[in-house]
Amino acid sequence: MRHLIDPLDFSVEEIDALLDLAGEIERNREKYSHLCDGRTLATLFYEPSTRTRLSFEAAMLNLGGRVLGFASADSSSAAKGESISDTIRVVSCYADICAIRHPKEGAPKVASQFSGIPVINAGDGGHQHPTQTLTDLLTIRSLKGRLGDLTIGLCGDLKFGRTVHSLIKSLSRYQGIRFALISPDELRLPDYIRKEVLDREGIPYEEVSDLEDVMGKLDILYMTRVQRERFFNEEDYVRLKDCYILTSKKMAAAKPDMAVLHPLPRVNEIATEVDSDPRAAYFKQAQYGVYVRMALIATLLNLAGREPEC
Amino acid sequence: MRHLIDPLDFSVEEIDALLDLAGEIERNREKYSHLCDGRTLATLFYEPSTRTRLSFEAAMLNLGGRVLGFASADSSSAAKGESISDTIRVVSCYADICAIRHPKEGAPKVASQFSGIPVINAGDGGHQHPTQTLTDLLTIRSLKGRLGDLTIGLCGDLKFGRTVHSLIKSLSRYQGIRFALISPDELRLPDYIRKEVLDREGIPYEEVSDLEDVMGKLDILYMTRVQRERFFNEEDYVRLKDCYILTSKKMAAAKPDMAVLHPLPRVNEIATEVDSDPRAAYFKQAQYGVYVRMALIATLLNLAGREPEC
Amino acid sequence: MRHLIDPLDFSVEEIDALLDLAGEIERNREKYSHLCDGRTLATLFYEPSTRTRLSFEAAMLNLGGRVLGFASADSSSAAKGESISDTIRVVSCYADICAIRHPKEGAPKVASQFSGIPVINAGDGGHQHPTQTLTDLLTIRSLKGRLGDLTIGLCGDLKFGRTVHSLIKSLSRYQGIRFALISPDELRLPDYIRKEVLDREGIPYEEVSDLEDVMGKLDILYMTRVQRERFFNEEDYVRLKDCYILTSKKMAAAKPDMAVLHPLPRVNEIATEVDSDPRAAYFKQAQYGVYVRMALIATLLNLAGREPEC
């Protein structure tokens, strides 16, 4: 039985197979619409996250399966002091696969060790959010046709943003990747990523504090939200949050086929005027998030290779 | 693509077609039980409203479709500062149609302008609640066989009650409608409805403060709840809330085929002794609410004319 | 129309038929996977209880049915002052059967008196929780092959634990049952159970304060949680909660085929080291809870005798 806890749990070959399946699903939605008939997904969200939860639920429903679960810890047995290892053993009686969102780092990992069903980490604190990374990879590959030979700009909060860290680690496994790291000094990529991933693997990168310095080189611009809850004081947040706002004016300097991604929700780091730019890909990204979760569920339930009945 | 934001978005002809379909569904539930197979309804409730939410969900499930969404803003991305225009663009990737309840007037309208899927306004503050109006119209037509040539009594809070305002506007489009407006002076129908709708259209009406003055004339008695949250001070609420309570004694003066409607939930404005009166139609009304929402979903998804497969 | 409000609402014969059906479902899950196609379960949880709610939802989904409802009172119309008798009449328009959890004793009973659909009591305060009792009975019968001729140890909070009281009443209807009541003096079984059930029916029992005194005799050991919310002061809770913790050392004195049950969630009254003991049956019990709820739903919808189509 496989789980997905860390974005690197899957090899490059497994990722490629998963993305192939997601693409196949995109092209033949109808064909896969009964693949999970009679199967149940449990969404155990100890921390609210509407977007991620609904994306998982849409994925399972699109496959013909059904969904049960909870949307916040208030309404869970956690309030009665139950451990996640007990909860997952019980939920294993109710469902065939589950997605867990938890404020504590490592909770989905612990759950997977006691689970009778595949566990998907749907975000554990500031730690990992592997299905966001899969979504990002699928979006890039679908838009650019490849995952290698790309210059990727990462802009905003590179210190606390877990999606950025995971994306760097995952893309570093492909050939010909170059990064442009765009952030204020206070929110630079931490050493343990810069040194232990980029330097060690010999991945070319540059660090700049001004988006305009690198705009013209980028194939992908990955914008991130400056999250209020990651800051230690309100003043720093207010001073920095508006520094890295993408506007149409800045977009004018970009390549005609650059794609703008964002894990969403955005607050104001992308001006709404950019939404109508054909290079704005962040809403398409939400759609790819459903396809990749469909592929993931099918894969973890060992239904991926099965010929779907039409 | 059509949305339903305001009760008057549909013409009289469209309303009639919708009510016809609802009646057809009522008579042949089985026939329509797979009309929405493979389609998904998103229920985005930024303000809790169990009754309305469950009615929408029952409608979609009865059509063979499935449902995802959230029941209150706490568990939504709104808490992270996301705009409704972004949310609806993402939800458009997850579902085929959506129903939005929002505390702010106009929010569903804004959503519809950015949506990739049909949007149904499931109530926006004190503003509009068009599916309640459709429910009222279907109930009246089903019980009386027509929407014209009726004397309609509206009793209780005629000042703040949005369902009453919408019902007046909608019924005013039919021939031979007469209204009896029964309320305390403080809760009279506002001028912008009385003058701009009733007077302008030449609809006959009388205003009374005593239900018993008009009881014998009514074909329909529409009771409303005196909502605590609409009052500026507690004293006024306490003084007025019990003034317009329907009892069996008052029912004795009514026509034998009068029908009592109420949008529910009631607090105490209809004594429970009235429940066993065959003229009490407020629970049937809840059932009609499901049928009319089934017809609405089918219509907005362009499935209304499609011959269902048995 | 039948409801299930009290564990004793069903006769011994009816319980036996229900458990037979649950066993049949366990052996032929696929055969029953469409029994409730097109039927809807409403889960009305005025008090959160994830485990019970998900068990009901899993049961209905496994039968091919669908689910709607609410997980806590916050998001229900109860907040607007609606009575449960009104709510159930409306919900009767939305669903074919419902499960109600309510903090007030007797609320599900009241609901059943006004309901147009079968009502299942999913727990009413400290009063009744009949589907837990059915789960316990199915677990015991499945593991031991019978419901008579058994020595049952009940350990922990025997004063406030409603599941223990219901289990005693239900098992007392079978032949050859003996109880060992293991609790601190403060949490002894109340007189109204001991005298009015055990003494009156002539059921043999002994009361001890030390689990080790009876361990070797038991066929079933039913552990219970010492619930913080049932205590009047924190000191008593702290002093007593750890007294009756089951460990591997204590298990060494038990029969090789004894079964340990627990209604879950546990806090620390069973050491996790016991989980790997083959006699630990509390997670299997959660699985039996799904099967027995499937049998119950089928029975109350009068589908139990119907030959399922494969």
PDB file of N, CA, C and O in Angstrom, chain B residues 15 33 35 57 61 73 149 262 279 284:
ATOM      1  N   ILE B  15     -40.971  31.635 -16.004  1.00  0.00           N
ATOM      2  CA  ILE B  15     -41.441  31.140 -14.702  1.00  0.00           C
ATOM      3  C   ILE B  15     -42.479  30.039 -14.909  1.00  0.00           C
ATOM      4  O   ILE B  15     -42.418  28.978 -14.274  1.00  0.00           O
ATOM      5  N   SER B  33     -34.748  10.957 -12.117  1.00  0.00           N
ATOM      6  CA  SER B  33     -33.788  10.624 -11.065  1.00  0.00           C
ATOM      7  C   SER B  33     -32.348  10.441 -11.553  1.00  0.00           C
ATOM      8  O   SER B  33     -31.443  10.229 -10.763  1.00  0.00           O
ATOM      9  N   LEU B  35     -31.290  12.596 -14.322  1.00  0.00           N
ATOM     10  CA  LEU B  35     -31.109  13.703 -15.269  1.00  0.00           C
ATOM     11  C   LEU B  35     -29.743  14.374 -15.090  1.00  0.00           C
ATOM     12  O   LEU B  35     -29.119  14.806 -16.059  1.00  0.00           O
ATOM     13  N   GLU B  57     -29.404  20.702  -1.789  1.00  0.00           N
ATOM     14  CA  GLU B  57     -28.677  19.431  -1.882  1.00  0.00           C
ATOM     15  C   GLU B  57     -29.636  18.289  -2.200  1.00  0.00           C
ATOM     16  O   GLU B  57     -29.341  17.431  -3.040  1.00  0.00           O
ATOM     17  N   LEU B  61     -29.362  15.854  -5.443  1.00  0.00           N
ATOM     18  CA  LEU B  61     -29.251  14.406  -5.229  1.00  0.00           C
ATOM     19  C   LEU B  61     -30.433  13.676  -5.873  1.00  0.00           C
ATOM     20  O   LEU B  61     -30.257  12.618  -6.475  1.00  0.00           O
ATOM     21  N   ALA B  73     -18.900  30.447   6.625  1.00  0.00           N
ATOM     22  CA  ALA B  73     -17.702  31.134   6.154  1.00  0.00           C
ATOM     23  C   ALA B  73     -16.451  30.720   6.919  1.00  0.00           C
ATOM     24  O   ALA B  73     -15.345  30.779   6.382  1.00  0.00           O
ATOM     25  N   ASP B 149     -56.102  35.899 -10.364  1.00  0.00           N
ATOM     26  CA  ASP B 149     -57.416  35.895  -9.715  1.00  0.00           C
ATOM     27  C   ASP B 149     -57.374  35.364  -8.293  1.00  0.00           C
ATOM     28  O   ASP B 149     -58.101  34.419  -7.936  1.00  0.00           O
ATOM     29  N   HIS B 262     -45.941  29.823   4.785  1.00  0.00           N
ATOM     30  CA  HIS B 262     -44.945  30.438   5.671  1.00  0.00           C
ATOM     31  C   HIS B 262     -43.583  30.013   5.136  1.00  0.00           C
ATOM     32  O   HIS B 262     -43.381  28.836   4.830  1.00  0.00           O
ATOM     33  N   ARG B 279     -55.829  23.244   5.885  1.00  0.00           N
ATOM     34  CA  ARG B 279     -55.436  24.433   5.130  1.00  0.00           C
ATOM     35  C   ARG B 279     -53.980  24.850   5.404  1.00  0.00           C
ATOM     36  O   ARG B 279     -53.444  25.715   4.718  1.00  0.00           O
ATOM     37  N   LYS B 284     -45.973  21.372   3.273  1.00  0.00           N
ATOM     38  CA  LYS B 284     -46.016  21.030   1.842  1.00  0.00           C
ATOM     39  C   LYS B 284     -45.112  21.974   1.034  1.00  0.00           C
ATOM     40  O   LYS B 284     -44.466  21.572   0.073  1.00  0.00           O
TER      41      LYS B 284
END
